[in-house]
mmCIF file of N, CA and C in Angstrom:
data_model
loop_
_atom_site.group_PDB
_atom_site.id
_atom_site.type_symbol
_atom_site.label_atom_id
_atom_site.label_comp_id
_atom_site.label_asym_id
_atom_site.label_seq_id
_atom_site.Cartn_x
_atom_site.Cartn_y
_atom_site.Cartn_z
ATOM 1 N N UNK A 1 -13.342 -39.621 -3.977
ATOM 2 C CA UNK A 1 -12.355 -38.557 -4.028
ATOM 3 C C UNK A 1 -12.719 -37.505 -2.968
ATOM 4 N N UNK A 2 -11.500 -37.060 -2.017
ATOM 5 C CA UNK A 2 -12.042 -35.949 -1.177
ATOM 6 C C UNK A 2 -12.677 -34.647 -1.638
ATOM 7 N N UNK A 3 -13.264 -33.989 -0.880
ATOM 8 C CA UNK A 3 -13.651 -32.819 -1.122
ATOM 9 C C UNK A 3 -12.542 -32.190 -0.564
ATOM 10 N N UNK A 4 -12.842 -30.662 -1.461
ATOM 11 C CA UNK A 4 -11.693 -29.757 -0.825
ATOM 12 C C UNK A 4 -12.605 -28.229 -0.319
ATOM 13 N N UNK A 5 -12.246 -27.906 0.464
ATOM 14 C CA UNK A 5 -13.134 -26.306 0.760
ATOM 15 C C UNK A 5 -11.515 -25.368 0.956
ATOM 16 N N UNK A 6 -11.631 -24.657 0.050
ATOM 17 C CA UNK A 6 -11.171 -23.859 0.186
ATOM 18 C C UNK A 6 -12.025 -22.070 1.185
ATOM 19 N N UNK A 7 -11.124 -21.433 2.000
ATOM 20 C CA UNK A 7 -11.781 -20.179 2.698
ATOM 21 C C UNK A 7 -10.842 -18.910 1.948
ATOM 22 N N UNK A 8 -11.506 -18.126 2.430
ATOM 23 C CA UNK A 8 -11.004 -16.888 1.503
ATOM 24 C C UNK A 8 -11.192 -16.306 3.132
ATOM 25 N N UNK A 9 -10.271 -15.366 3.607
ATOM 26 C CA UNK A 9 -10.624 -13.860 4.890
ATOM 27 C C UNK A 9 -10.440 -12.938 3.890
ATOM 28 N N UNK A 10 -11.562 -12.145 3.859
ATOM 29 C CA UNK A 10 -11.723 -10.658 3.669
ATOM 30 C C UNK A 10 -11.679 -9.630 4.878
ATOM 31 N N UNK A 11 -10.864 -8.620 4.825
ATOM 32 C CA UNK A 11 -10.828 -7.825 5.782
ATOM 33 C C UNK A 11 -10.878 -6.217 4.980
ATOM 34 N N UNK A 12 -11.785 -5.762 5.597
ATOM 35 C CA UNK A 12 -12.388 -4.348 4.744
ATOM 36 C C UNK A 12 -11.642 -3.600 5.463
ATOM 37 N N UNK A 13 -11.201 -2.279 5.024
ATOM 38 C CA UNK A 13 -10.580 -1.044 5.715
ATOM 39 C C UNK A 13 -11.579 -0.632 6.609
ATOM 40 N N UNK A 14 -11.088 -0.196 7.815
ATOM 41 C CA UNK A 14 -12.000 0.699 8.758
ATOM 42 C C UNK A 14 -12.291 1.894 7.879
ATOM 43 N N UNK A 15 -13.523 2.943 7.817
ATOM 44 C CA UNK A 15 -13.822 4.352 7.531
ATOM 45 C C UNK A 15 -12.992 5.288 8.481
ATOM 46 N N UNK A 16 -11.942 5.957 7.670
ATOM 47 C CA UNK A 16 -10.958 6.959 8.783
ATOM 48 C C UNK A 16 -9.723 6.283 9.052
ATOM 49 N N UNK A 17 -9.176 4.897 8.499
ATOM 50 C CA UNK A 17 -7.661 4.284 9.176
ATOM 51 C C UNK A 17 -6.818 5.300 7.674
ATOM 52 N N UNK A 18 -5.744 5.589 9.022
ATOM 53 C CA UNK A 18 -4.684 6.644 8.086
ATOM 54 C C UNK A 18 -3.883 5.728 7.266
ATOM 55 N N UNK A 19 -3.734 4.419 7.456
ATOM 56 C CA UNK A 19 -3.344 3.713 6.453
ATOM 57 C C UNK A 19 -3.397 2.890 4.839
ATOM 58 N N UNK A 20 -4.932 3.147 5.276
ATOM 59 C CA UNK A 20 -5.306 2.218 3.647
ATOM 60 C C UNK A 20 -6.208 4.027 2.934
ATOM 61 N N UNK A 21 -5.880 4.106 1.590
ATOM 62 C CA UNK A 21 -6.399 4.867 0.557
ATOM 63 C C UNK A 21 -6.725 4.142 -0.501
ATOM 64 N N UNK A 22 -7.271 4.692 -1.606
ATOM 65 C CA UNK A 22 -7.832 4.684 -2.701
ATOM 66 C C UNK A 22 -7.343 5.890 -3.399
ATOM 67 N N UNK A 23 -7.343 5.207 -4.654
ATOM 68 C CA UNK A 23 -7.021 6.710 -5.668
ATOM 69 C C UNK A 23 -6.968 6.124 -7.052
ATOM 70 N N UNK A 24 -8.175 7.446 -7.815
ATOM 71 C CA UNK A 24 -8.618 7.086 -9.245
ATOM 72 C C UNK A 24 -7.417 6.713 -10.002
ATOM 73 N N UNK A 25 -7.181 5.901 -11.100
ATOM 74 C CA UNK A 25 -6.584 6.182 -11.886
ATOM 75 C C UNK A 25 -6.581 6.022 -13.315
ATOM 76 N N UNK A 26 -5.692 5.752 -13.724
ATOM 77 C CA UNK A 26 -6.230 5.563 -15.675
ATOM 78 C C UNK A 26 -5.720 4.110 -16.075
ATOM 79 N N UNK A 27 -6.723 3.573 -16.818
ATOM 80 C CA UNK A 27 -6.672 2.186 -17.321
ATOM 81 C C UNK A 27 -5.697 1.877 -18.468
ATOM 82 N N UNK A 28 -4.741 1.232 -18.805
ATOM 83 C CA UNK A 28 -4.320 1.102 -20.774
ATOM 84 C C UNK A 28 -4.137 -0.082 -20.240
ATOM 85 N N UNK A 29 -4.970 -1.041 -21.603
ATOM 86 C CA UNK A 29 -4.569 -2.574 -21.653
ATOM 87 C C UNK A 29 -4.551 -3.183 -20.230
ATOM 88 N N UNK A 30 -5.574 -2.976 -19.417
ATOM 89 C CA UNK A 30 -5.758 -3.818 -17.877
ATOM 90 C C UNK A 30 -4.682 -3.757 -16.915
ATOM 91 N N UNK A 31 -3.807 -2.720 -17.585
ATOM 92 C CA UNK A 31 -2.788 -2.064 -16.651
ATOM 93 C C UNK A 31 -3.133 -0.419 -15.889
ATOM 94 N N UNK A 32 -3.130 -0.913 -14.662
ATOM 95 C CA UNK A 32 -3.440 0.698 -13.887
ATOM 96 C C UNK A 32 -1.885 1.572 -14.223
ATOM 97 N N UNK A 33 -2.464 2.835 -14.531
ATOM 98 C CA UNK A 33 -1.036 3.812 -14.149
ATOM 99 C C UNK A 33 -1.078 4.557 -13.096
ATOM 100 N N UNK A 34 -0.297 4.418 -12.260
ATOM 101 C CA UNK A 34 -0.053 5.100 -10.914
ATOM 102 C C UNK A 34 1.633 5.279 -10.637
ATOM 103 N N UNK A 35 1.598 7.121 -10.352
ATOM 104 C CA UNK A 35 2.988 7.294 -10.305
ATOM 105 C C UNK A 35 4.020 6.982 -11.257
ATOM 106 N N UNK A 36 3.644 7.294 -12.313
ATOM 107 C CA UNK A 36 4.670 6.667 -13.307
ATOM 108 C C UNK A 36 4.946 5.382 -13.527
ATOM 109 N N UNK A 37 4.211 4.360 -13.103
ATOM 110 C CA UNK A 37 4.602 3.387 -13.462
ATOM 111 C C UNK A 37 2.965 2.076 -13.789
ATOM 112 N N UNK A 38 3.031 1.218 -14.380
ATOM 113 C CA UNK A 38 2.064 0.786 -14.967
ATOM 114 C C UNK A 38 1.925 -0.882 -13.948
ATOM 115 N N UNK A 39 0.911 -0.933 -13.195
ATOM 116 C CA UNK A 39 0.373 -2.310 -12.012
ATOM 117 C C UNK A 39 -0.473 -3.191 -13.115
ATOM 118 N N UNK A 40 -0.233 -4.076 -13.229
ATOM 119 C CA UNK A 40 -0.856 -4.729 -13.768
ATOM 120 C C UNK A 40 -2.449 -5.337 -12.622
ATOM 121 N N UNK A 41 -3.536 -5.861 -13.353
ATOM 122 C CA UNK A 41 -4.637 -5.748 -12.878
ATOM 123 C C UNK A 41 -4.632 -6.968 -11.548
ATOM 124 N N UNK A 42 -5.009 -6.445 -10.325
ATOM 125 C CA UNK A 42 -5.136 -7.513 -9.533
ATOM 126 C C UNK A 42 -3.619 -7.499 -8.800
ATOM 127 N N UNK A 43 -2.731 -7.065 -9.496
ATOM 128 C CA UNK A 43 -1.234 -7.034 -9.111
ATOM 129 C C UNK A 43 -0.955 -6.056 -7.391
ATOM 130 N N UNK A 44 0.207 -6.560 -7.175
ATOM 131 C CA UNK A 44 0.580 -5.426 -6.263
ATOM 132 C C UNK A 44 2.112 -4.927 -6.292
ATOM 133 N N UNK A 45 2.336 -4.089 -6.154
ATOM 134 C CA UNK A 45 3.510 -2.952 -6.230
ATOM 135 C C UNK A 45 4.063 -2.757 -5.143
ATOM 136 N N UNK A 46 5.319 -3.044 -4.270
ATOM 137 C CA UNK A 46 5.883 -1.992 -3.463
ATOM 138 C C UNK A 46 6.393 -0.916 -3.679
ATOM 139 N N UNK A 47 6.146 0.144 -3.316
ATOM 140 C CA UNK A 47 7.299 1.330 -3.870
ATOM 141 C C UNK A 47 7.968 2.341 -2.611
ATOM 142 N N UNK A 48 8.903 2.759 -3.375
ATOM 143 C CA UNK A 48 9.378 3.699 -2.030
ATOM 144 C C UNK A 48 8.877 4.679 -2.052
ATOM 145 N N UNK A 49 8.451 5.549 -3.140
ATOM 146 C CA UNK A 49 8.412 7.036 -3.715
ATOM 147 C C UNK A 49 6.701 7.112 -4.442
ATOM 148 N N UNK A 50 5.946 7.422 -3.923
ATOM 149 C CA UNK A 50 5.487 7.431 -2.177
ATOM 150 C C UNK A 50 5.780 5.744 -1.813
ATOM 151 N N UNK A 51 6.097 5.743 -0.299
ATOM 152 C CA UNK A 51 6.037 4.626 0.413
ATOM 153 C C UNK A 51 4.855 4.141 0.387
ATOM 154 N N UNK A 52 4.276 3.020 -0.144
ATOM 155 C CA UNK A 52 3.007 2.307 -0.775
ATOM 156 C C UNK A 52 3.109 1.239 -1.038
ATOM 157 N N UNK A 53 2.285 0.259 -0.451
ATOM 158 C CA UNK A 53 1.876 -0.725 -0.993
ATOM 159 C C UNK A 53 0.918 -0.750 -1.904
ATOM 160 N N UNK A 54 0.815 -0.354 -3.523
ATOM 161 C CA UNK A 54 0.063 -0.533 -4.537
ATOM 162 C C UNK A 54 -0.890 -1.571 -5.434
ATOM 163 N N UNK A 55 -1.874 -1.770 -4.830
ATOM 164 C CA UNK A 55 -2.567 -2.945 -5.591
ATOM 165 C C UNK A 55 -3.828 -2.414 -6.795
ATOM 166 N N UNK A 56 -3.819 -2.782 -8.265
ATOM 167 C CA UNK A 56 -3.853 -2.569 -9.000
ATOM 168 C C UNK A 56 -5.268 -3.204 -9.258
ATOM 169 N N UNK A 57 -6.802 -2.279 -9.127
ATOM 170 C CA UNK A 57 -8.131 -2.845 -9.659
ATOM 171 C C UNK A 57 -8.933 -2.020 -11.119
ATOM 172 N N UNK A 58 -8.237 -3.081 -12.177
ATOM 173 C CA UNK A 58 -8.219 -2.394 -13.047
ATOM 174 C C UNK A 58 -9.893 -2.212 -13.699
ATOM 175 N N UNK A 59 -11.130 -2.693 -13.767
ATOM 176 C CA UNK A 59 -12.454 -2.804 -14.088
ATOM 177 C C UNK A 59 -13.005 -1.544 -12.865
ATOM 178 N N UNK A 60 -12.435 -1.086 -11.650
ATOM 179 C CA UNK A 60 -13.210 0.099 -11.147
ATOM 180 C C UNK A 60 -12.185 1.567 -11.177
ATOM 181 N N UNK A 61 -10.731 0.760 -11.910
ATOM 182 C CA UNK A 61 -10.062 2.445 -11.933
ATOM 183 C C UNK A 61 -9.227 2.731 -10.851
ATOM 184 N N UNK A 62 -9.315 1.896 -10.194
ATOM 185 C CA UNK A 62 -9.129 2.023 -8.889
ATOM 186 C C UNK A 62 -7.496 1.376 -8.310
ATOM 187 N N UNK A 63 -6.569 2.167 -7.622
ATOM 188 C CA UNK A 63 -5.248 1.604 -7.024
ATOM 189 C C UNK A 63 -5.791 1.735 -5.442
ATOM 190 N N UNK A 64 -5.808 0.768 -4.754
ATOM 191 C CA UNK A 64 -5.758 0.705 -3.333
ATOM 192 C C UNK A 64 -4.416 0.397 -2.623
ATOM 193 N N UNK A 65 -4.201 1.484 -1.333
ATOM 194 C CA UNK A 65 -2.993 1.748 -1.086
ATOM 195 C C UNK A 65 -2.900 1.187 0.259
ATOM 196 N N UNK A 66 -1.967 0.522 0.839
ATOM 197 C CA UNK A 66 -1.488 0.148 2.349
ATOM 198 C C UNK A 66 -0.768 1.659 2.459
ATOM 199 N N UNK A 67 -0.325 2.765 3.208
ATOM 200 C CA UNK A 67 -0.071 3.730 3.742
ATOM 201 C C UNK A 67 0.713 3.375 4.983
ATOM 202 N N UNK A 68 1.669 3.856 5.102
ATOM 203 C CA UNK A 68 2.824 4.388 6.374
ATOM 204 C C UNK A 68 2.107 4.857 7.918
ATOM 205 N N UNK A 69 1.953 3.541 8.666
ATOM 206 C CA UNK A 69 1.001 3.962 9.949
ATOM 207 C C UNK A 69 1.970 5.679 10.943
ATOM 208 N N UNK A 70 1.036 6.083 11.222
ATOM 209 C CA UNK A 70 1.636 7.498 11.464
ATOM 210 C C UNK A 70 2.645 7.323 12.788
ATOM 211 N N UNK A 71 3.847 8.003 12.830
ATOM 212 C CA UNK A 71 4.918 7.451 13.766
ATOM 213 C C UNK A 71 4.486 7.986 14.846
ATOM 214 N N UNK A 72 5.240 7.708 15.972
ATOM 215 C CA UNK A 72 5.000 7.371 17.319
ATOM 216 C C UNK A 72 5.622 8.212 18.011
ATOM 217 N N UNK A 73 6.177 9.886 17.987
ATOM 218 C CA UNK A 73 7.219 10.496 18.269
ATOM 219 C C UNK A 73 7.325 10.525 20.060
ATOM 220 N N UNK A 74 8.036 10.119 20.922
ATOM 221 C CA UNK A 74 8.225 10.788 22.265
ATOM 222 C C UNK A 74 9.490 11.646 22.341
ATOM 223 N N UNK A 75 9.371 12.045 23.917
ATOM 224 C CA UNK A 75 10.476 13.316 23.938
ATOM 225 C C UNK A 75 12.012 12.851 23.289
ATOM 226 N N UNK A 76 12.945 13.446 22.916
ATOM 227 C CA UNK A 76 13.958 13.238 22.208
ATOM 228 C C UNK A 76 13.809 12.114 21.259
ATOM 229 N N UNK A 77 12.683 12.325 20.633
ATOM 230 C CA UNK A 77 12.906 11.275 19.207
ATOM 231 C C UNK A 77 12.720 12.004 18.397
ATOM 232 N N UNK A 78 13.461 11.623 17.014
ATOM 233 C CA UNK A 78 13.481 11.999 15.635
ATOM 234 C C UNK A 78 12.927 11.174 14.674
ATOM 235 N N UNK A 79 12.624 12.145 13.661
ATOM 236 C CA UNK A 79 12.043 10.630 12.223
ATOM 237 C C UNK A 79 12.877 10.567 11.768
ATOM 238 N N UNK A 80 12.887 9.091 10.926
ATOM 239 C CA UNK A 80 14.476 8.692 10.467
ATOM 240 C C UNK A 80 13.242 8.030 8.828
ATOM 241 N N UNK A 81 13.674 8.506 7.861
ATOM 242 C CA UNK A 81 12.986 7.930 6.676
ATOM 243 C C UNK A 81 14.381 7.209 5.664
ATOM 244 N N UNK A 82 13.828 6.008 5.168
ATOM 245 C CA UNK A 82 14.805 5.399 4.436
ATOM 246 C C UNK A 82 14.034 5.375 2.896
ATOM 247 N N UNK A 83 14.401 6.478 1.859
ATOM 248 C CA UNK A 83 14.159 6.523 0.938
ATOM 249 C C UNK A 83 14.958 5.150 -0.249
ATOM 250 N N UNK A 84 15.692 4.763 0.274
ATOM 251 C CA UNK A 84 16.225 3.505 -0.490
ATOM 252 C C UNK A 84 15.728 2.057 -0.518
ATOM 253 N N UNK A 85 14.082 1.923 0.274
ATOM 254 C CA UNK A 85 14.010 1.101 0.293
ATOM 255 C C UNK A 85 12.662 1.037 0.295
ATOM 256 N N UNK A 86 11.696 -0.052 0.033
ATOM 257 C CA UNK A 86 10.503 -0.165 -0.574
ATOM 258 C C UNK A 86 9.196 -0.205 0.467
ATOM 259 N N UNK A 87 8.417 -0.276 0.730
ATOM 260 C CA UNK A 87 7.157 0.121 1.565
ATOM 261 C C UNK A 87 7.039 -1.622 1.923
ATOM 262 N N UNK A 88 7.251 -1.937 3.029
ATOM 263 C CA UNK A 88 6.960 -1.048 4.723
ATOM 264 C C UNK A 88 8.133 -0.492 4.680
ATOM 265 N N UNK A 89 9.403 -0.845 4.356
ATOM 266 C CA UNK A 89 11.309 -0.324 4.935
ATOM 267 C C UNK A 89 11.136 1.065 4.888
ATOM 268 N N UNK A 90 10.231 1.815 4.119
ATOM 269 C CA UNK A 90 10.417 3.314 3.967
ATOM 270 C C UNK A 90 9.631 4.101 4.661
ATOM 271 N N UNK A 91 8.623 3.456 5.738
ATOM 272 C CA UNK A 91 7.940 4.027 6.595
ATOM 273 C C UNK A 91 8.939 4.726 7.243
ATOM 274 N N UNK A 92 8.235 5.976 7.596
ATOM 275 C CA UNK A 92 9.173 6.885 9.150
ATOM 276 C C UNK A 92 9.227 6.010 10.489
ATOM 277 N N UNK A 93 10.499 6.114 10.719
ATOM 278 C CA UNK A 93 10.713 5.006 12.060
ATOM 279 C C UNK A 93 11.224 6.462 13.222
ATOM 280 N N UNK A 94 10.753 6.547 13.823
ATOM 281 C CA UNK A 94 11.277 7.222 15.158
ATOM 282 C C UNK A 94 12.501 6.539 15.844
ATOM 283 N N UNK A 95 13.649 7.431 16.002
ATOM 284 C CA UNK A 95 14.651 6.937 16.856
ATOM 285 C C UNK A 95 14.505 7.767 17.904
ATOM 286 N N UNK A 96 15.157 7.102 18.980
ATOM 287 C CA UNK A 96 15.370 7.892 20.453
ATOM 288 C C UNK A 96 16.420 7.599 20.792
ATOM 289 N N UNK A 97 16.828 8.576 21.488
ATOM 290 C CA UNK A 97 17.554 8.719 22.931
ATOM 291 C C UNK A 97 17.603 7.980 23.835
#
């Protein structure tokens, strides 16, 4: 019978990227609560409100966040935010001229 190898990539946050956070939160039944709403453990969340990618580590307390890379403004551009729609869609997008 073959063998199988499975690989796993781990990729750690840089110290200082404006995109990935952490933030304590409170445990009930191996469900994290964050923002009003309850991640189940290991789970992940898109949300719009904050724009977040929410993943749910329920044994350290812990929600780790993907974050909105900071926009790119040049001359005659504006931020354009789409609150109707879920993280990445709700990142600030710069339009131009």
């Amino acid at each position: 019978q073959p063998r199988r190898l499975f690989a796993f990539i781990c990729t750690l946050p840089l110290e200082g990227d404006p995109t990935f956070a952490t933030e304590n939160v409170t445990v009930v039944r191996g469900r994290c609560l964050f923002n009003g709403r309850e991640i189940v453990d290991r789970h992940t969340m898109k949300m719009s409100i904050p724009c977040v990618e929410a993943t749910c580590w329920a044994p350290s307390k812990l929600v780790l966040l993907n974050k909105c890379p900071p926009p790119e403004l040049g001359y005659g551009c504006m931020l354009v935010n789409r609150y109707d729609a879920e993280y990445p869609w709700c990142c600030p997008q710069a339009i131009c001229n």
